[in-house]
mmCIF file of C-alpha atoms in Angstrom:
data_model
loop_
_atom_site.group_PDB
_atom_site.id
_atom_site.type_symbol
_atom_site.label_atom_id
_atom_site.label_comp_id
_atom_site.label_asym_id
_atom_site.label_seq_id
_atom_site.Cartn_x
_atom_site.Cartn_y
_atom_site.Cartn_z
ATOM 1 C CA GLY A 97 -7.730 -3.795 15.155
ATOM 2 C CA GLN A 98 -4.496 -2.656 13.619
ATOM 3 C CA ASN A 99 -2.372 0.219 14.883
ATOM 4 C CA ILE A 100 0.784 1.127 12.996
ATOM 5 C CA ASP A 101 2.709 4.262 13.975
ATOM 6 C CA GLN A 102 5.558 6.046 12.256
ATOM 7 C CA PRO A 103 6.794 9.658 12.347
ATOM 8 C CA THR A 104 5.130 12.075 9.971
ATOM 9 C CA GLU A 105 8.208 13.843 8.616
ATOM 10 C CA MET A 106 11.997 13.651 8.684
ATOM 11 C CA THR A 107 14.652 15.858 7.089
ATOM 12 C CA ALA A 108 18.264 14.927 6.424
ATOM 13 C CA THR A 109 21.250 16.092 4.423
ATOM 14 C CA GLU A 110 22.509 14.456 1.241
ATOM 15 C CA GLY A 111 25.043 11.741 2.081
ATOM 16 C CA ALA A 112 23.764 11.309 5.631
ATOM 17 C CA ILE A 113 21.902 8.423 7.294
ATOM 18 C CA VAL A 114 18.250 8.451 8.353
ATOM 19 C CA GLN A 115 16.377 5.896 10.455
ATOM 20 C CA ILE A 116 12.594 5.644 10.196
ATOM 21 C CA ASN A 117 10.941 3.866 13.112
ATOM 22 C CA CYS A 118 7.695 1.921 12.977
ATOM 23 C CA THR A 119 5.801 0.454 15.912
ATOM 24 C CA TYR A 120 2.809 -1.808 15.480
ATOM 25 C CA GLN A 121 0.040 -3.490 17.416
ATOM 26 C CA THR A 122 -1.871 -5.900 15.219
ATOM 27 C CA SER A 123 -4.241 -8.807 15.701
ATOM 28 C CA GLY A 124 -1.815 -11.128 13.911
ATOM 29 C CA PHE A 125 1.585 -10.968 12.288
ATOM 30 C CA ASN A 126 2.906 -12.613 9.149
ATOM 31 C CA GLY A 127 5.570 -10.207 8.044
ATOM 32 C CA LEU A 128 6.473 -6.520 7.862
ATOM 33 C CA PHE A 129 7.068 -4.625 4.633
ATOM 34 C CA TRP A 130 8.571 -1.263 3.765
ATOM 35 C CA TYR A 131 7.507 0.609 0.624
ATOM 36 C CA GLN A 132 8.730 3.809 -0.990
ATOM 37 C CA GLN A 133 6.206 6.161 -2.563
ATOM 38 C CA HIS A 134 7.003 9.277 -4.571
ATOM 39 C CA ALA A 135 4.286 11.909 -4.737
ATOM 40 C CA GLY A 136 1.407 10.910 -7.014
ATOM 41 C CA GLU A 137 2.918 7.523 -7.797
ATOM 42 C CA ALA A 138 2.370 3.929 -6.723
ATOM 43 C CA PRO A 139 4.300 2.482 -3.774
ATOM 44 C CA THR A 140 7.290 0.321 -4.666
ATOM 45 C CA PHE A 141 8.586 -2.577 -2.559
ATOM 46 C CA LEU A 142 11.753 -1.984 -0.532
ATOM 47 C CA SER A 143 12.080 -4.740 2.055
ATOM 48 C CA TYR A 144 10.454 -7.601 3.927
ATOM 49 C CA ASN A 145 11.095 -8.951 7.440
ATOM 50 C CA VAL A 146 9.361 -11.913 9.031
ATOM 51 C CA LEU A 147 12.053 -13.027 11.498
ATOM 52 C CA ASP A 148 13.855 -10.876 14.053
ATOM 53 C CA GLY A 149 17.004 -9.210 12.881
ATOM 54 C CA LEU A 150 18.475 -7.034 10.194
ATOM 55 C CA GLU A 151 17.977 -7.406 6.434
ATOM 56 C CA GLU A 152 20.413 -5.438 4.286
ATOM 57 C CA LYS A 153 19.844 -4.465 0.673
ATOM 58 C CA GLY A 154 22.408 -2.058 -0.664
ATOM 59 C CA ARG A 155 21.859 1.392 0.848
ATOM 60 C CA PHE A 156 18.650 0.270 2.558
ATOM 61 C CA SER A 157 18.402 -1.956 5.647
ATOM 62 C CA SER A 158 15.391 -3.004 7.682
ATOM 63 C CA PHE A 159 15.241 -4.344 11.219
ATOM 64 C CA LEU A 160 12.500 -6.232 13.047
ATOM 65 C CA SER A 161 11.835 -7.082 16.686
ATOM 66 C CA ARG A 162 8.596 -9.051 16.942
ATOM 67 C CA SER A 163 8.585 -9.112 20.745
ATOM 68 C CA LYS A 164 8.711 -5.309 20.820
ATOM 69 C CA GLY A 165 6.397 -4.750 17.857
ATOM 70 C CA TYR A 166 9.099 -2.585 16.329
ATOM 71 C CA SER A 167 10.838 -2.118 13.024
ATOM 72 C CA TYR A 168 13.064 0.473 11.445
ATOM 73 C CA LEU A 169 14.184 1.320 7.937
ATOM 74 C CA LEU A 170 17.716 2.652 7.617
ATOM 75 C CA LEU A 171 18.636 4.723 4.585
ATOM 76 C CA LYS A 172 22.367 5.275 4.120
ATOM 77 C CA GLU A 173 24.300 7.630 1.829
ATOM 78 C CA LEU A 174 21.174 9.632 1.181
ATOM 79 C CA GLN A 175 20.583 10.922 -2.318
ATOM 80 C CA MET A 176 18.192 13.610 -3.507
ATOM 81 C CA LYS A 177 16.100 10.954 -5.240
ATOM 82 C CA ASP A 178 15.417 9.360 -1.838
ATOM 83 C CA SER A 179 13.061 12.226 -1.040
ATOM 84 C CA ALA A 180 9.761 10.359 -0.810
ATOM 85 C CA SER A 181 7.226 8.891 1.574
ATOM 86 C CA TYR A 182 8.137 5.605 3.267
ATOM 87 C CA LEU A 183 5.314 3.285 4.268
ATOM 88 C CA CYS A 184 5.475 0.616 6.953
ATOM 89 C CA ALA A 185 2.990 -2.232 6.406
ATOM 90 C CA VAL A 186 2.135 -5.313 8.475
ATOM 91 C CA ARG A 187 0.580 -8.441 6.995
ATOM 92 C CA SER A 188 -2.013 -10.256 9.044
ATOM 93 C CA ASP A 189 -5.273 -12.015 8.220
ATOM 94 C CA TYR A 190 -4.291 -12.286 4.537
ATOM 95 C CA LYS A 191 -3.933 -8.546 3.971
ATOM 96 C CA LEU A 192 -1.571 -5.637 4.485
ATOM 97 C CA SER A 193 -2.312 -2.780 6.861
ATOM 98 C CA PHE A 194 -0.335 0.424 6.345
ATOM 99 C CA GLY A 195 0.972 3.175 8.560
ATOM 100 C CA ALA A 196 0.367 6.784 7.507
ATOM 101 C CA GLY A 197 3.837 7.058 6.004
ATOM 102 C CA THR A 198 6.942 9.116 6.799
ATOM 103 C CA THR A 199 7.860 11.895 4.398
ATOM 104 C CA VAL A 200 11.633 12.147 4.076
ATOM 105 C CA THR A 201 13.116 15.324 2.636
ATOM 106 C CA VAL A 202 16.752 15.235 1.562
ATOM 107 C CA ARG A 203 18.516 18.617 1.479
ATOM 108 C CA ALA A 204 21.625 19.435 -0.500
ATOM 109 C CA ASP B 873 6.099 -7.109 -19.471
ATOM 110 C CA GLY B 874 3.783 -8.113 -16.648
ATOM 111 C CA GLY B 875 2.144 -5.554 -14.456
ATOM 112 C CA ILE B 876 -1.032 -3.923 -13.226
ATOM 113 C CA THR B 877 -2.870 -1.354 -15.287
ATOM 114 C CA GLN B 878 -5.277 1.109 -13.740
ATOM 115 C CA SER B 879 -7.448 3.386 -15.805
ATOM 116 C CA PRO B 880 -8.195 6.160 -16.090
ATOM 117 C CA LYS B 881 -5.357 8.060 -14.417
ATOM 118 C CA TYR B 882 -7.649 11.005 -13.635
ATOM 119 C CA LEU B 883 -11.413 10.848 -13.218
ATOM 120 C CA PHE B 884 -13.945 13.537 -12.494
ATOM 121 C CA ARG B 885 -17.344 12.657 -11.108
ATOM 122 C CA LYS B 886 -20.421 14.729 -10.588
ATOM 123 C CA GLU B 887 -22.214 14.347 -7.304
ATOM 124 C CA GLY B 888 -24.806 11.576 -7.430
ATOM 125 C CA GLN B 889 -23.031 9.611 -10.156
ATOM 126 C CA ASN B 890 -21.573 6.143 -9.984
ATOM 127 C CA VAL B 891 -18.138 5.659 -11.541
ATOM 128 C CA THR B 892 -16.095 2.522 -12.176
ATOM 129 C CA LEU B 893 -12.323 2.317 -11.860
ATOM 130 C CA SER B 894 -10.588 -0.340 -13.904
ATOM 131 C CA CYS B 895 -7.806 -2.632 -12.665
ATOM 132 C CA GLU B 896 -6.254 -5.313 -14.886
ATOM 133 C CA GLN B 897 -3.221 -7.509 -14.138
ATOM 134 C CA ASN B 898 -1.300 -9.983 -16.280
ATOM 135 C CA LEU B 899 0.900 -11.315 -13.488
ATOM 136 C CA ASN B 900 -1.234 -14.418 -12.927
ATOM 137 C CA HIS B 901 -1.742 -13.285 -9.340
ATOM 138 C CA ASP B 902 -4.566 -14.844 -7.360
ATOM 139 C CA ALA B 903 -5.204 -12.023 -4.895
ATOM 140 C CA MET B 904 -6.224 -8.465 -5.716
ATOM 141 C CA TYR B 905 -6.897 -5.430 -3.516
ATOM 142 C CA TRP B 906 -8.294 -1.914 -3.610
ATOM 143 C CA TYR B 907 -6.938 0.822 -1.356
ATOM 144 C CA ARG B 908 -7.817 4.450 -0.894
ATOM 145 C CA GLN B 909 -5.204 7.073 0.010
ATOM 146 C CA ASP B 910 -6.018 10.525 1.378
ATOM 147 C CA PRO B 911 -3.436 13.265 2.012
ATOM 148 C CA GLY B 912 -1.503 12.650 5.222
ATOM 149 C CA GLN B 913 -3.098 9.268 5.710
ATOM 150 C CA GLY B 914 -2.007 5.747 5.037
ATOM 151 C CA LEU B 915 -3.566 3.361 2.564
ATOM 152 C CA ARG B 916 -6.933 2.096 3.740
ATOM 153 C CA LEU B 917 -8.312 -1.194 2.449
ATOM 154 C CA ILE B 918 -11.651 -1.030 0.618
ATOM 155 C CA TYR B 919 -12.122 -4.557 -0.747
ATOM 156 C CA TYR B 920 -9.984 -7.569 -1.476
ATOM 157 C CA SER B 921 -10.349 -10.809 -3.402
ATOM 158 C CA GLN B 922 -8.380 -13.991 -2.872
ATOM 159 C CA ILE B 923 -9.937 -15.947 -5.728
ATOM 160 C CA VAL B 924 -12.236 -15.505 -8.702
ATOM 161 C CA ASN B 925 -15.920 -15.001 -7.842
ATOM 162 C CA ASP B 926 -15.124 -14.234 -4.215
ATOM 163 C CA PHE B 927 -14.303 -10.997 -2.406
ATOM 164 C CA GLN B 928 -14.374 -9.558 1.114
ATOM 165 C CA LYS B 929 -14.976 -6.133 2.591
ATOM 166 C CA GLY B 930 -12.019 -4.236 3.930
ATOM 167 C CA ASP B 931 -12.015 -1.497 6.533
ATOM 168 C CA ILE B 932 -13.917 1.151 4.533
ATOM 169 C CA ALA B 933 -16.213 -0.724 2.117
ATOM 170 C CA GLU B 934 -19.311 1.454 2.572
ATOM 171 C CA GLY B 935 -20.247 3.227 -0.662
ATOM 172 C CA TYR B 936 -18.119 0.951 -2.828
ATOM 173 C CA SER B 937 -18.735 -2.273 -4.765
ATOM 174 C CA VAL B 938 -16.497 -4.716 -6.649
ATOM 175 C CA SER B 939 -16.668 -7.810 -8.824
ATOM 176 C CA ARG B 940 -14.158 -10.525 -9.637
ATOM 177 C CA GLU B 941 -15.465 -12.412 -12.659
ATOM 178 C CA LYS B 942 -12.018 -12.983 -14.145
ATOM 179 C CA LYS B 943 -8.667 -13.600 -12.505
ATOM 180 C CA GLU B 944 -7.141 -10.662 -14.356
ATOM 181 C CA SER B 945 -9.746 -8.043 -13.521
ATOM 182 C CA PHE B 946 -11.008 -6.406 -10.312
ATOM 183 C CA PRO B 947 -13.053 -3.272 -11.083
ATOM 184 C CA LEU B 948 -14.154 -0.908 -8.316
ATOM 185 C CA THR B 949 -17.396 1.062 -8.488
ATOM 186 C CA VAL B 950 -17.659 4.206 -6.403
ATOM 187 C CA THR B 951 -21.368 4.696 -5.818
ATOM 188 C CA SER B 952 -23.326 7.820 -4.987
ATOM 189 C CA ALA B 953 -23.570 6.475 -1.433
ATOM 190 C CA GLN B 954 -19.897 7.273 -0.886
ATOM 191 C CA LYS B 955 -20.069 10.733 0.643
ATOM 192 C CA ASN B 956 -16.444 11.751 0.301
ATOM 193 C CA PRO B 957 -15.032 9.961 -2.739
ATOM 194 C CA THR B 958 -12.285 12.422 -3.705
ATOM 195 C CA ALA B 959 -9.053 10.463 -3.175
ATOM 196 C CA PHE B 960 -6.213 8.549 -4.806
ATOM 197 C CA TYR B 961 -7.232 4.935 -5.478
ATOM 198 C CA LEU B 962 -4.664 2.180 -5.726
ATOM 199 C CA CYS B 963 -5.160 -1.349 -6.969
ATOM 200 C CA ALA B 964 -2.701 -4.078 -6.004
ATOM 201 C CA SER B 965 -2.164 -7.767 -6.534
ATOM 202 C CA SER B 966 -0.114 -10.530 -4.950
ATOM 203 C CA ILE B 967 0.784 -14.102 -5.836
ATOM 204 C CA SER B 968 -1.536 -15.284 -3.127
ATOM 205 C CA SER B 969 -2.735 -14.092 0.216
ATOM 206 C CA SER B 970 -0.887 -16.954 1.887
ATOM 207 C CA THR B 971 0.821 -16.069 5.074
ATOM 208 C CA GLY B 972 4.274 -17.418 4.407
ATOM 209 C CA SER B 973 5.202 -15.525 1.317
ATOM 210 C CA GLY B 974 7.847 -12.828 1.232
ATOM 211 C CA TYR B 975 6.163 -11.349 -1.765
ATOM 212 C CA GLY B 976 4.392 -8.124 -1.044
ATOM 213 C CA TYR B 977 2.037 -6.356 -3.341
ATOM 214 C CA THR B 978 2.521 -5.066 -6.845
ATOM 215 C CA PHE B 979 0.678 -1.785 -7.212
ATOM 216 C CA GLY B 980 -0.929 -0.118 -10.174
ATOM 217 C CA SER B 981 -0.149 3.529 -10.939
ATOM 218 C CA GLY B 982 -3.389 4.732 -9.345
ATOM 219 C CA THR B 983 -6.507 6.677 -10.276
ATOM 220 C CA ARG B 984 -7.096 10.145 -8.874
ATOM 221 C CA LEU B 985 -10.829 10.687 -8.473
ATOM 222 C CA THR B 986 -12.253 14.167 -7.977
ATOM 223 C CA VAL B 987 -15.875 15.082 -7.329
ATOM 224 C CA VAL B 988 -16.930 18.245 -9.153
#
């Protein structure tokens, strides 16, 4: 079975940094993805990690430790438009399994 | 522009009725997927297809059926056997289901189904 855990909610101030953690226990592993989803909309791809380490993409960075079954998404210089749900997903057995998502609220 | 089109955006179903949700992609992707999303929950896999004329059950396939007669199309039928069908349904596709690809999924804009 697949078990992917992430916090339910986080709140941060505009311009600040927020780190969203994701831990996973899956029957296989072929990569970890982060998606952003605004309310009522489709998820959009943010990042992909398959090897240990940090991947940086502008204001967003993602980290993976396969031995610990752990990843985080780092959002820097938060903007109001970053208020959304962030989904951690693990690929194994030819399909993606998703965590429940972390709702991030950015306050002015 | 390539993408995935889901229709309709909103759908209302009476109890006991079957309804079909459409999903069409022009990305030339081999693999297609259907997920269900409920409030406060993650996406749960209903069915997926890696190639035309073949599909597999996901984690919550009971009460649903699919077909994959064309590469571009992967319709989902919500049958009367599905006891709690009210949810947000998302269709997705990927280049392939191969394990080494850094490509994730491309999602459609979703269909919100409500039982009335």
